[in-house]
């Protein structure tokens, strides 16, 4: 079975109705997931999706979390580093952390880093493992 990578703009069309023609095309593709083909979703798409849905389309953080959870459970769709994404979602949800900060921290800790140095005070407060660089 063929596997196709997905760009953020396709995932957005799965989740929104801002472009009816592209939404129909995305839904047709989605209907074949697990039957006719498979799809792969890189982590960078999740970051871009969070940014686009919240800043461009007015989604609340809770709605983005629901959307990403739905993607994690979509038949025929592989999300890069699924277990990491589950940890990231938990941090975002429980600590109201930024997706990018949570992913940076989780991925760095996964690689054995002692801490993640940052100048972002909010990230230090919301993301375990983030330390202020002074």
PDB file of C-alpha atoms in Angstrom:
ATOM      1  CA  UNK A   1       0.000   0.000   0.000  1.00  0.00           C
ATOM      2  CA  UNK A   2       1.344   3.433  -0.890  1.00  0.00           C
ATOM      3  CA  UNK A   3       2.098   5.966   1.822  1.00  0.00           C
ATOM      4  CA  UNK A   4       1.831   9.710   1.277  1.00  0.00           C
ATOM      5  CA  UNK A   5       3.153  12.516   3.468  1.00  0.00           C
ATOM      6  CA  UNK A   6       0.671  15.238   4.325  1.00  0.00           C
ATOM      7  CA  UNK A   7       1.299  18.962   4.240  1.00  0.00           C
ATOM      8  CA  UNK A   8      -0.311  21.233   6.792  1.00  0.00           C
ATOM      9  CA  UNK A   9      -2.668  22.781   4.246  1.00  0.00           C
ATOM     10  CA  UNK A  10      -4.247  19.371   3.583  1.00  0.00           C
ATOM     11  CA  UNK A  11      -4.698  18.672   7.301  1.00  0.00           C
ATOM     12  CA  UNK A  12      -6.286  22.093   7.767  1.00  0.00           C
ATOM     13  CA  UNK A  13      -8.855  21.191   5.081  1.00  0.00           C
ATOM     14  CA  UNK A  14      -9.720  18.000   7.014  1.00  0.00           C
ATOM     15  CA  UNK A  15     -10.505  20.149  10.031  1.00  0.00           C
ATOM     16  CA  UNK A  16     -12.074  23.304   8.614  1.00  0.00           C
ATOM     17  CA  UNK A  17     -14.537  24.419   5.997  1.00  0.00           C
ATOM     18  CA  UNK A  18     -12.636  27.502   4.866  1.00  0.00           C
ATOM     19  CA  UNK A  19     -12.156  26.145   1.313  1.00  0.00           C
ATOM     20  CA  UNK A  20     -15.028  23.836   0.273  1.00  0.00           C
ATOM     21  CA  UNK A  21     -13.390  22.435  -2.885  1.00  0.00           C
ATOM     22  CA  UNK A  22     -10.142  21.570  -1.095  1.00  0.00           C
ATOM     23  CA  UNK A  23     -12.074  20.194   1.863  1.00  0.00           C
ATOM     24  CA  UNK A  24     -13.922  17.799  -0.461  1.00  0.00           C
ATOM     25  CA  UNK A  25     -10.606  16.662  -1.954  1.00  0.00           C
ATOM     26  CA  UNK A  26      -9.077  16.194   1.513  1.00  0.00           C
ATOM     27  CA  UNK A  27     -12.110  14.246   2.740  1.00  0.00           C
ATOM     28  CA  UNK A  28     -11.993  11.993  -0.348  1.00  0.00           C
ATOM     29  CA  UNK A  29      -8.334  11.287   0.387  1.00  0.00           C
ATOM     30  CA  UNK A  30      -9.161  10.726   4.070  1.00  0.00           C
ATOM     31  CA  UNK A  31     -11.907   8.248   3.201  1.00  0.00           C
ATOM     32  CA  UNK A  32      -9.276   6.015   1.588  1.00  0.00           C
ATOM     33  CA  UNK A  33      -6.907   6.044   4.576  1.00  0.00           C
ATOM     34  CA  UNK A  34      -6.173   2.522   5.737  1.00  0.00           C
ATOM     35  CA  UNK A  35      -8.016   1.033   2.753  1.00  0.00           C
ATOM     36  CA  UNK A  36      -6.455   2.454  -0.409  1.00  0.00           C
ATOM     37  CA  UNK A  37      -3.398   4.211   1.003  1.00  0.00           C
ATOM     38  CA  UNK A  38      -1.644   5.322   4.175  1.00  0.00           C
ATOM     39  CA  UNK A  39      -0.456   8.757   5.250  1.00  0.00           C
ATOM     40  CA  UNK A  40       2.394  10.114   7.318  1.00  0.00           C
ATOM     41  CA  UNK A  41       2.243  13.316   9.360  1.00  0.00           C
ATOM     42  CA  UNK A  42       5.623  14.871  10.307  1.00  0.00           C
ATOM     43  CA  UNK A  43       5.897  16.585  13.695  1.00  0.00           C
ATOM     44  CA  UNK A  44       6.635  19.904  12.029  1.00  0.00           C
ATOM     45  CA  UNK A  45       3.142  19.742  10.512  1.00  0.00           C
ATOM     46  CA  UNK A  46       1.658  19.579  14.023  1.00  0.00           C
ATOM     47  CA  UNK A  47       3.580  22.727  14.976  1.00  0.00           C
ATOM     48  CA  UNK A  48       2.497  24.521  11.836  1.00  0.00           C
ATOM     49  CA  UNK A  49      -1.067  23.284  12.318  1.00  0.00           C
ATOM     50  CA  UNK A  50      -1.182  24.728  15.833  1.00  0.00           C
ATOM     51  CA  UNK A  51       0.100  28.075  14.571  1.00  0.00           C
ATOM     52  CA  UNK A  52      -2.263  28.218  11.577  1.00  0.00           C
ATOM     53  CA  UNK A  53      -5.396  27.118  13.428  1.00  0.00           C
ATOM     54  CA  UNK A  54      -4.866  29.507  16.336  1.00  0.00           C
ATOM     55  CA  UNK A  55      -3.376  32.559  14.648  1.00  0.00           C
ATOM     56  CA  UNK A  56      -5.016  32.457  11.231  1.00  0.00           C
ATOM     57  CA  UNK A  57      -8.303  30.625  11.808  1.00  0.00           C
ATOM     58  CA  UNK A  58      -9.153  31.656  15.382  1.00  0.00           C
ATOM     59  CA  UNK A  59      -9.169  28.212  17.007  1.00  0.00           C
ATOM     60  CA  UNK A  60      -8.861  28.020  20.787  1.00  0.00           C
ATOM     61  CA  UNK A  61      -5.972  25.965  22.184  1.00  0.00           C
ATOM     62  CA  UNK A  62      -8.463  23.353  23.474  1.00  0.00           C
ATOM     63  CA  UNK A  63      -9.841  22.917  19.948  1.00  0.00           C
ATOM     64  CA  UNK A  64      -6.343  22.435  18.551  1.00  0.00           C
ATOM     65  CA  UNK A  65      -5.683  19.783  21.205  1.00  0.00           C
ATOM     66  CA  UNK A  66      -8.893  17.962  20.202  1.00  0.00           C
ATOM     67  CA  UNK A  67      -7.923  18.151  16.534  1.00  0.00           C
ATOM     68  CA  UNK A  68      -4.444  16.742  17.159  1.00  0.00           C
ATOM     69  CA  UNK A  69      -5.867  13.968  19.344  1.00  0.00           C
ATOM     70  CA  UNK A  70      -8.237  13.086  16.525  1.00  0.00           C
ATOM     71  CA  UNK A  71      -5.301  12.878  14.120  1.00  0.00           C
ATOM     72  CA  UNK A  72      -3.429  10.587  16.530  1.00  0.00           C
ATOM     73  CA  UNK A  73      -6.371   8.172  16.385  1.00  0.00           C
ATOM     74  CA  UNK A  74      -7.052   8.330  12.653  1.00  0.00           C
ATOM     75  CA  UNK A  75      -6.934   4.952  10.925  1.00  0.00           C
ATOM     76  CA  UNK A  76      -4.183   4.762   8.325  1.00  0.00           C
ATOM     77  CA  UNK A  77      -2.434   7.933   9.524  1.00  0.00           C
ATOM     78  CA  UNK A  78       0.962   7.674  11.199  1.00  0.00           C
ATOM     79  CA  UNK A  79       2.033  10.675  13.237  1.00  0.00           C
ATOM     80  CA  UNK A  80       5.808  10.944  13.526  1.00  0.00           C
ATOM     81  CA  UNK A  81       6.940   9.917  17.005  1.00  0.00           C
ATOM     82  CA  UNK A  82       3.418   9.190  18.258  1.00  0.00           C
ATOM     83  CA  UNK A  83       4.463   8.666  21.886  1.00  0.00           C
ATOM     84  CA  UNK A  84       6.302  11.983  21.963  1.00  0.00           C
ATOM     85  CA  UNK A  85       3.232  13.739  20.575  1.00  0.00           C
ATOM     86  CA  UNK A  86       1.112  12.221  23.358  1.00  0.00           C
ATOM     87  CA  UNK A  87       3.533  13.680  25.939  1.00  0.00           C
ATOM     88  CA  UNK A  88       3.499  17.041  24.177  1.00  0.00           C
ATOM     89  CA  UNK A  89      -0.306  17.122  24.164  1.00  0.00           C
ATOM     90  CA  UNK A  90      -0.379  16.312  27.864  1.00  0.00           C
ATOM     91  CA  UNK A  91       1.980  19.220  28.624  1.00  0.00           C
ATOM     92  CA  UNK A  92       0.020  21.612  26.437  1.00  0.00           C
ATOM     93  CA  UNK A  93      -3.257  20.588  28.006  1.00  0.00           C
ATOM     94  CA  UNK A  94      -2.215  20.366  31.654  1.00  0.00           C
ATOM     95  CA  UNK A  95       0.138  23.361  31.770  1.00  0.00           C
ATOM     96  CA  UNK A  96      -1.381  25.549  29.050  1.00  0.00           C
ATOM     97  CA  UNK A  97       2.054  25.377  27.432  1.00  0.00           C
ATOM     98  CA  UNK A  98       2.888  26.411  23.905  1.00  0.00           C
ATOM     99  CA  UNK A  99       3.000  23.469  21.441  1.00  0.00           C
ATOM    100  CA  UNK A 100       6.455  24.405  20.164  1.00  0.00           C
ATOM    101  CA  UNK A 101       7.904  24.832  23.671  1.00  0.00           C
ATOM    102  CA  UNK A 102       6.408  21.536  24.809  1.00  0.00           C
ATOM    103  CA  UNK A 103       7.777  19.736  21.760  1.00  0.00           C
ATOM    104  CA  UNK A 104      11.231  21.264  22.157  1.00  0.00           C
ATOM    105  CA  UNK A 105      11.326  20.189  25.800  1.00  0.00           C
ATOM    106  CA  UNK A 106       9.947  16.693  25.297  1.00  0.00           C
ATOM    107  CA  UNK A 107      12.224  15.978  22.348  1.00  0.00           C
ATOM    108  CA  UNK A 108      15.300  17.357  24.126  1.00  0.00           C
ATOM    109  CA  UNK A 109      14.604  15.324  27.254  1.00  0.00           C
ATOM    110  CA  UNK A 110      14.042  12.261  25.067  1.00  0.00           C
ATOM    111  CA  UNK A 111      17.574  12.807  23.720  1.00  0.00           C
ATOM    112  CA  UNK A 112      18.970  12.888  27.257  1.00  0.00           C
ATOM    113  CA  UNK A 113      19.370  16.632  27.734  1.00  0.00           C
ATOM    114  CA  UNK A 114      19.649  17.799  31.331  1.00  0.00           C
ATOM    115  CA  UNK A 115      17.543  20.885  30.639  1.00  0.00           C
ATOM    116  CA  UNK A 116      16.464  23.193  27.847  1.00  0.00           C
ATOM    117  CA  UNK A 117      17.984  26.661  28.097  1.00  0.00           C
ATOM    118  CA  UNK A 118      15.722  29.517  27.039  1.00  0.00           C
ATOM    119  CA  UNK A 119      15.112  33.232  27.420  1.00  0.00           C
ATOM    120  CA  UNK A 120      11.323  32.588  27.408  1.00  0.00           C
ATOM    121  CA  UNK A 121      10.088  33.179  30.976  1.00  0.00           C
ATOM    122  CA  UNK A 122       6.594  31.845  30.187  1.00  0.00           C
ATOM    123  CA  UNK A 123       8.088  28.605  28.871  1.00  0.00           C
ATOM    124  CA  UNK A 124      10.149  28.231  32.050  1.00  0.00           C
ATOM    125  CA  UNK A 125       6.974  28.566  34.128  1.00  0.00           C
ATOM    126  CA  UNK A 126       4.874  26.196  32.025  1.00  0.00           C
ATOM    127  CA  UNK A 127       7.225  23.520  30.686  1.00  0.00           C
ATOM    128  CA  UNK A 128       9.167  21.182  32.977  1.00  0.00           C
ATOM    129  CA  UNK A 129      12.789  20.992  31.941  1.00  0.00           C
ATOM    130  CA  UNK A 130      12.971  24.553  30.616  1.00  0.00           C
ATOM    131  CA  UNK A 131      15.508  26.725  32.422  1.00  0.00           C
ATOM    132  CA  UNK A 132      16.154  30.424  32.059  1.00  0.00           C
ATOM    133  CA  UNK A 133      19.546  31.174  30.507  1.00  0.00           C
ATOM    134  CA  UNK A 134      21.139  33.971  32.461  1.00  0.00           C
TER     135      UNK A 134
END
